[in-house]
Short mmCIF file of C-alpha atoms in Angstrom, two decimals:
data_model
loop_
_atom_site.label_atom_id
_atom_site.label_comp_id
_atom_site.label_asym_id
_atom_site.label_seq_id
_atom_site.Cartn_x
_atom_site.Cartn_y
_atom_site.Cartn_z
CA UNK A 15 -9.38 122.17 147.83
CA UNK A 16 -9.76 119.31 146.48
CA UNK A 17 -7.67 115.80 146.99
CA UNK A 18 -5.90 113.94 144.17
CA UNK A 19 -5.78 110.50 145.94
CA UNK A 20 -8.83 109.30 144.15
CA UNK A 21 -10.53 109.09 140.84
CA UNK A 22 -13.66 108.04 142.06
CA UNK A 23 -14.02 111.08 144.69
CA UNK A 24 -13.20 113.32 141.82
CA UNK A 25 -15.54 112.44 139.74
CA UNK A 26 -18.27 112.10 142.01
CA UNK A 27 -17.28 115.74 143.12
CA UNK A 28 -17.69 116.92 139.41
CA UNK A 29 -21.48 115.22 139.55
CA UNK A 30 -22.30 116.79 142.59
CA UNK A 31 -21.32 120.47 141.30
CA UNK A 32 -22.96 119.46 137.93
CA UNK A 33 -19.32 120.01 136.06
CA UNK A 34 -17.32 118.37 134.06
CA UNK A 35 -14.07 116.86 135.92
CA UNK A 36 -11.65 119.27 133.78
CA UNK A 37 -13.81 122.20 134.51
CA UNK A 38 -13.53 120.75 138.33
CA UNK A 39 -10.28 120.93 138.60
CA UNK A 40 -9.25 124.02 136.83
CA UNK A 41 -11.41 126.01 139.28
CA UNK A 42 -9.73 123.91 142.29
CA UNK A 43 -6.46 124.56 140.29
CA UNK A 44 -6.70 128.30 139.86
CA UNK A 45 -7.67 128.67 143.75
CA UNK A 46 -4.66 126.82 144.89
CA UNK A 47 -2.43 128.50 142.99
CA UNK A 48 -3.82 132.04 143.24
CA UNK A 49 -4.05 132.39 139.57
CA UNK A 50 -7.15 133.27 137.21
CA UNK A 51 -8.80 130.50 135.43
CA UNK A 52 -8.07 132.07 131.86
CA UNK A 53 -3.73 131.81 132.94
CA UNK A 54 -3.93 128.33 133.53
CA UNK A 55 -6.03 127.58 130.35
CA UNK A 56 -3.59 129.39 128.53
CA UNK A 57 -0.49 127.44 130.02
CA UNK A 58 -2.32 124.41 129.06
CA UNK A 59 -3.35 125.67 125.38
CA UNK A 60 0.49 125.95 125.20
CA UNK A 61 1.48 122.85 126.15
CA UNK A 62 -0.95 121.30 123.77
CA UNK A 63 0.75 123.37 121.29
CA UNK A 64 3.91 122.05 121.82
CA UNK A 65 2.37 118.37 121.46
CA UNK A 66 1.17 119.10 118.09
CA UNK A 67 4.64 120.74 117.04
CA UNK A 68 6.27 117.10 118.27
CA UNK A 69 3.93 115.35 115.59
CA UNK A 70 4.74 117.45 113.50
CA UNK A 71 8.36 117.38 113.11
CA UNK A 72 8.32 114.13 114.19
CA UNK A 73 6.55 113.02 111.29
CA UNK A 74 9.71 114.03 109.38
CA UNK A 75 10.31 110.76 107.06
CA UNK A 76 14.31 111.78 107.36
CA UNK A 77 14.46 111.74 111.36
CA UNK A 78 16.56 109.88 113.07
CA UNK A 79 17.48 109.46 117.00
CA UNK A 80 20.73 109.97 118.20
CA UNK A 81 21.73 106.44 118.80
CA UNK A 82 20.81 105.91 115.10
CA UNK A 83 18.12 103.34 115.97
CA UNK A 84 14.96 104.84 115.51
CA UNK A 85 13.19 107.28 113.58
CA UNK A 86 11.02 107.36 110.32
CA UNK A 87 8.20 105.33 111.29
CA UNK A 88 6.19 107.59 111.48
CA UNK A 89 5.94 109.07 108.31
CA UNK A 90 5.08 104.98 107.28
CA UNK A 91 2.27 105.43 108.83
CA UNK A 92 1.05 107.81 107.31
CA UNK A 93 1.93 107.10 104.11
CA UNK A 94 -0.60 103.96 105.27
CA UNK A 95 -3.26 106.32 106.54
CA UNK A 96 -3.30 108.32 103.62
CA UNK A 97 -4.56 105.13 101.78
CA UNK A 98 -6.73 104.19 104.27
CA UNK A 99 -4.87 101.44 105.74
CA UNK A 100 -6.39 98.49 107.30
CA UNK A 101 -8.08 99.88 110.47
CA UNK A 102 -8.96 103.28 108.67
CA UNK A 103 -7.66 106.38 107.86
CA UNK A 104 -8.32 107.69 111.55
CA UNK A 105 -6.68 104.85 113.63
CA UNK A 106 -4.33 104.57 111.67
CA UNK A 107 -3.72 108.49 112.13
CA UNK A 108 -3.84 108.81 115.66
CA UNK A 109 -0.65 105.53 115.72
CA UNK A 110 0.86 108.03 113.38
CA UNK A 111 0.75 110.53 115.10
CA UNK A 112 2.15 108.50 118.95
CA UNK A 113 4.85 107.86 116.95
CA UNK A 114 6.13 111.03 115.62
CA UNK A 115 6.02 112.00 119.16
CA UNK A 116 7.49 109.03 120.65
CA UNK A 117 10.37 109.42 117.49
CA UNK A 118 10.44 113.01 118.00
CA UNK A 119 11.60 112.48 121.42
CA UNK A 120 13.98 109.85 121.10
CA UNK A 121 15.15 112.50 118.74
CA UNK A 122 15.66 115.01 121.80
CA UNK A 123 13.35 116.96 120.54
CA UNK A 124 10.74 118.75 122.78
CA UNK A 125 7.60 117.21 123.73
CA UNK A 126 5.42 117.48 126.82
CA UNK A 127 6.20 114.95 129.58
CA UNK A 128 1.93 112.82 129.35
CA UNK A 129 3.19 111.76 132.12
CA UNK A 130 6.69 110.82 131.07
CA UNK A 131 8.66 110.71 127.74
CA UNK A 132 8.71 107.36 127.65
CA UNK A 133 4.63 107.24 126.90
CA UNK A 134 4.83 110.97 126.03
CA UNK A 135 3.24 110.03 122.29
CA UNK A 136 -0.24 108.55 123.87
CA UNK A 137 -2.41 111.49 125.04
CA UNK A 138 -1.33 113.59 122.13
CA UNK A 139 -2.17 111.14 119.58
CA UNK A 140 -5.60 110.77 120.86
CA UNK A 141 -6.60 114.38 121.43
CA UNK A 142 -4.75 115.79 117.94
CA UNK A 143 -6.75 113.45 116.27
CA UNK A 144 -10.21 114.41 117.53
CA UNK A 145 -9.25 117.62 116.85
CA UNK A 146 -7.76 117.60 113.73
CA UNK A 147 -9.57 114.51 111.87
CA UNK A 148 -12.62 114.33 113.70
CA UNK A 149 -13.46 118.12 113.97
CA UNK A 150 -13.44 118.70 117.81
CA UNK A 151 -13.11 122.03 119.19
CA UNK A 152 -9.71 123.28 120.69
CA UNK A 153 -10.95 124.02 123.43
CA UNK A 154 -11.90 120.42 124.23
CA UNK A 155 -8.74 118.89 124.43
CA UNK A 156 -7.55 121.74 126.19
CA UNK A 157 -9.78 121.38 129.31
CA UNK A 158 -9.44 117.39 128.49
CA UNK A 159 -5.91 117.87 129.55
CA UNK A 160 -7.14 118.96 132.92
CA UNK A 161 -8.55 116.05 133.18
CA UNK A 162 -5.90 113.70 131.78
CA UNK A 163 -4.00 115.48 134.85
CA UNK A 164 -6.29 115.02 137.26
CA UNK A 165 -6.22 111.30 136.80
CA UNK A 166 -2.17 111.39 136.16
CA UNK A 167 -2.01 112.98 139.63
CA UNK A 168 -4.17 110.03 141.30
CA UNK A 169 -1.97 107.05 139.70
CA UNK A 170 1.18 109.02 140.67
CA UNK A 171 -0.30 109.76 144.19
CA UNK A 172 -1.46 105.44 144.70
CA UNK A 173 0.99 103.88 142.45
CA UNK A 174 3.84 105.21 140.29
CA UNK A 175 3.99 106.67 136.74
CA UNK A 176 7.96 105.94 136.88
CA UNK A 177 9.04 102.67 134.90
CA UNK A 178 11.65 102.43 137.27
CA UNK A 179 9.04 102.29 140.16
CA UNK A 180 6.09 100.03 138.50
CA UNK A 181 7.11 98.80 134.76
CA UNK A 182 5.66 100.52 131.44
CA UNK A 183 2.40 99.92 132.80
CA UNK A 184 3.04 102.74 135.10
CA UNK A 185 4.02 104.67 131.81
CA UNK A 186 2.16 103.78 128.68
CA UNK A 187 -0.55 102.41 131.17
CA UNK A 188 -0.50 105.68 132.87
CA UNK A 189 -0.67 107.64 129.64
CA UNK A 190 -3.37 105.42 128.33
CA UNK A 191 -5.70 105.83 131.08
CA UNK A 192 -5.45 109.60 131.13
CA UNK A 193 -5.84 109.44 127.16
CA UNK A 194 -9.28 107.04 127.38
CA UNK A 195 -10.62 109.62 130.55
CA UNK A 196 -9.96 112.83 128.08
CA UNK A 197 -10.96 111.76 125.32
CA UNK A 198 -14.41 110.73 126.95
CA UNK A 199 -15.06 113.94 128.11
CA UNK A 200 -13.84 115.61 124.46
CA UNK A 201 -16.54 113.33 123.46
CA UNK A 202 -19.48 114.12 125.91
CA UNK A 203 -19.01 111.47 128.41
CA UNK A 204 -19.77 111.76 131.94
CA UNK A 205 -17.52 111.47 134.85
CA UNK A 206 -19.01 108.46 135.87
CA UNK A 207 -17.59 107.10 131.98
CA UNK A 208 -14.32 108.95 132.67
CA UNK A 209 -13.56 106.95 135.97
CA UNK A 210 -14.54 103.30 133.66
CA UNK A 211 -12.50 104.22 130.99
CA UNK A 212 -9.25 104.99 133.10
CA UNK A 213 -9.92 101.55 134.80
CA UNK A 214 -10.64 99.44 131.49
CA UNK A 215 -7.34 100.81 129.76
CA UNK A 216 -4.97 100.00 133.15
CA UNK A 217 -6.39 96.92 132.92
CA UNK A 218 -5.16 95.97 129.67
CA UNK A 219 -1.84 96.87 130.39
CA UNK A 220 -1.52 95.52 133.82
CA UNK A 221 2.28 93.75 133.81
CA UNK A 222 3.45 95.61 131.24
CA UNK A 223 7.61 95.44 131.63
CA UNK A 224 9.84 98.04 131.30
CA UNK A 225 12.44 96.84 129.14
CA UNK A 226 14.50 99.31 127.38
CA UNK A 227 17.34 98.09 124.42
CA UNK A 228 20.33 99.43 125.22
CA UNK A 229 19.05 101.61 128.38
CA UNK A 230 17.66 103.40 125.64
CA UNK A 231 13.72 105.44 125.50
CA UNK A 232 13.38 103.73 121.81
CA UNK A 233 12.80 100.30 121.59
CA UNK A 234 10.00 98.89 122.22
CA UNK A 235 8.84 102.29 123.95
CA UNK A 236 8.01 103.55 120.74
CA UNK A 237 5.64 100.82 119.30
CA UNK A 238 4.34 100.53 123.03
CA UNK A 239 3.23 104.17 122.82
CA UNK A 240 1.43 102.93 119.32
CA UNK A 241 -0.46 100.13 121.21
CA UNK A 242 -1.23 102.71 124.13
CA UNK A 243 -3.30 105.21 121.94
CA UNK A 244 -5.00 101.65 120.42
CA UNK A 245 -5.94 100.83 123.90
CA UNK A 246 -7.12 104.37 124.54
CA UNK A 247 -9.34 104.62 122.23
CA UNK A 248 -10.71 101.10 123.11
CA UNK A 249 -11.23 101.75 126.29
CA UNK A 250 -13.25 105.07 125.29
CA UNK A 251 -15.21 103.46 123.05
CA UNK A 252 -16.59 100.98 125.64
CA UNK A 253 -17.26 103.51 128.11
CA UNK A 254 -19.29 105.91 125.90
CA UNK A 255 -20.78 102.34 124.48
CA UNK A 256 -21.95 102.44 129.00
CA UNK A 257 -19.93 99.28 129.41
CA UNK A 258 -18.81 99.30 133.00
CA UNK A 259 -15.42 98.66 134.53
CA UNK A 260 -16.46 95.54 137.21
CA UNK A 261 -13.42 96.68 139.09
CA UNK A 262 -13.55 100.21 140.27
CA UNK A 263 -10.80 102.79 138.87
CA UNK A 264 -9.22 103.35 141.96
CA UNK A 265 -9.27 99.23 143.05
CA UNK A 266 -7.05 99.20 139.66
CA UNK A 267 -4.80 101.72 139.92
CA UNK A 268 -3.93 99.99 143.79
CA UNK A 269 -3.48 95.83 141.82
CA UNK A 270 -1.19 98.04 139.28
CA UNK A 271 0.68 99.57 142.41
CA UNK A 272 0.77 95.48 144.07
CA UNK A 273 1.77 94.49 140.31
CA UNK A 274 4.23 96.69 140.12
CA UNK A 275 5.97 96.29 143.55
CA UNK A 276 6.00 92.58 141.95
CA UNK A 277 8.41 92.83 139.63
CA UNK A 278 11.51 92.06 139.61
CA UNK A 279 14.39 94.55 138.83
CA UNK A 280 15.23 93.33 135.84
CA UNK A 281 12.35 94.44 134.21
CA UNK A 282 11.53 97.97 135.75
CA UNK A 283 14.15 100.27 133.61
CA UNK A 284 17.48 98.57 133.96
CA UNK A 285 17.55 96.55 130.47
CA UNK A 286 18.60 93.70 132.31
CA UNK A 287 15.73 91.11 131.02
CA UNK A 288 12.55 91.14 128.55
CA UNK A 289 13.54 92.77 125.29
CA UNK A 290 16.99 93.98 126.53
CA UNK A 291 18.94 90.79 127.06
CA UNK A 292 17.35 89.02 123.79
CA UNK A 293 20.54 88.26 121.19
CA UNK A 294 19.46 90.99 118.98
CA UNK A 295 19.08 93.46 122.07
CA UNK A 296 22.14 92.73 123.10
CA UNK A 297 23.41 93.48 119.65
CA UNK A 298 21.84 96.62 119.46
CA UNK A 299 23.46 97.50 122.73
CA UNK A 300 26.99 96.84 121.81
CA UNK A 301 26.19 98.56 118.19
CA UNK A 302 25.58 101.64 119.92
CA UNK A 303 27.93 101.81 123.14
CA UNK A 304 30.23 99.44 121.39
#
């Protein structure tokens, strides 16, 4: 069996055996659990499923969350992808797509939990796009979600993937880690280039606040789920590039735990500081709980 309390051992594991880290784990998976290899793909192929219904129908131009205050965005981008924006028609697609999610969920509509709601619009950004613009296989960023797990279970196990525990950085900087690690293997990476891109995307988000308007999983979560994919992808691209994290993954995910522990209250979920308490948050607050 093996031990979620490190990326590094994991992926040196998945060297060792000569397998991919998603392959890895679904074998460790499927013994632990007592079920066949071929049940848990196909519990994973569903949840993926569900991620691309969220973009879906959270690309719906007419959405709108409950409180009124978000919703729409996402077909904006779109509309701006379709014309090839600024960064491309494939950037500009995947932020699309983390915020149809992100909308869809402030929405209460279903989504899949990548590793909370509040970043739940990160991983699915970046795998539906290498599927669906870039021509992956399916089956890629359904073992790639193994692996975005694997690594989800490590930062959860050293530090926290609760906003209330560590800030967004233990949300969107979660999600963005476990985005850059699948999307390395979708893309032929080695484990060794999994573990660097995990640690180069933390990094980049290290301090992040959580600082919800209005107590509320819309704003900034939304836009921050945007920025997560962009860091994703970033991080990816350096790692299959064979730039090297100088800090190893798991030395990271401990400074996030220490940066974490760091904050104050008032910016770990209350919406008692950052964005929360500015005039306009404040506003928004009383606009919607009056």
């Amino acid at each position: 069996m093996l031990k979620y309390d490190s990326v590094a051992a994991l992926c040196g594991a998945a060297e060792k055996a000569g397998l991919s880290l998603s392959q890895l784990v679904l074998n460790d998976q499927a013994e632990e659990m007592g079920e066949s290899s071929d049940v848990l793909y196909d519990r994973m192929k569903n949840r993926l499923a569900v991620m691309a219904q969220a973009v879906k129908a959270g690309s719906d131009p007419g959405l709108r969350s409950t409180s009124g205050l978000t919703g729409g965005d996402a077909a904006k981008l779109w509309a701006r992808a379709a014309d090839g924006g600024m960064t491309g028609s494939f950037l500009c697609g995947a932020m699309a797509r983390a915020t149809a999610v992100a909308e869809y969920n402030a929405a209460m509509g279903k989504i899949v939990a990548a590793p909370t709601a509040g970043s739940c619009g990160i991983l699915p950004a970046a795998l539906l796009s290498l599927v669906e613009d870039r021509g992956l296989p399916e089956r890629s960023a359904v073992m790639a979600l193994f692996t975005a797990g694997a690594i989800g279970m490590v930062i959860a196990e050293n530090a926290s993937v609760a906003g209330a525990q560590g800030g967004c950085q233990a949300e969107c900087g979660s999600a963005s880690a476990m985005a850059a690690a699948a999307m390395v293997e979708m893309m032929g990476g080695s484990p060794a280039q999994v573990a660097h891109a995990c640690a180069m995307a933390i990094k980049n988000q290290l301090g992040l606040v959580c600082d919800p308007v209005a107590g509320l999983v819309e704003i900034p979560c939304i836009k921050r789920n945007v920025a997560g994919v962009v860091i994703a992808f970033s991080a990816a691209e350096m790692a299959l590039a064979g730039i090297e994290s100088k800090i190893p993954v798991d030395e990271v995910i401990d400074a996030m735990r220490r940066v974490g522990d760091a904050l104050p209250c008032s910016l770990k979920e209350t919406a008692q500081g950052g964005l929360a308490t500015t005039p306009t948050g404040l506003k928004l607050q009383e606009q919607v709980f009056g």
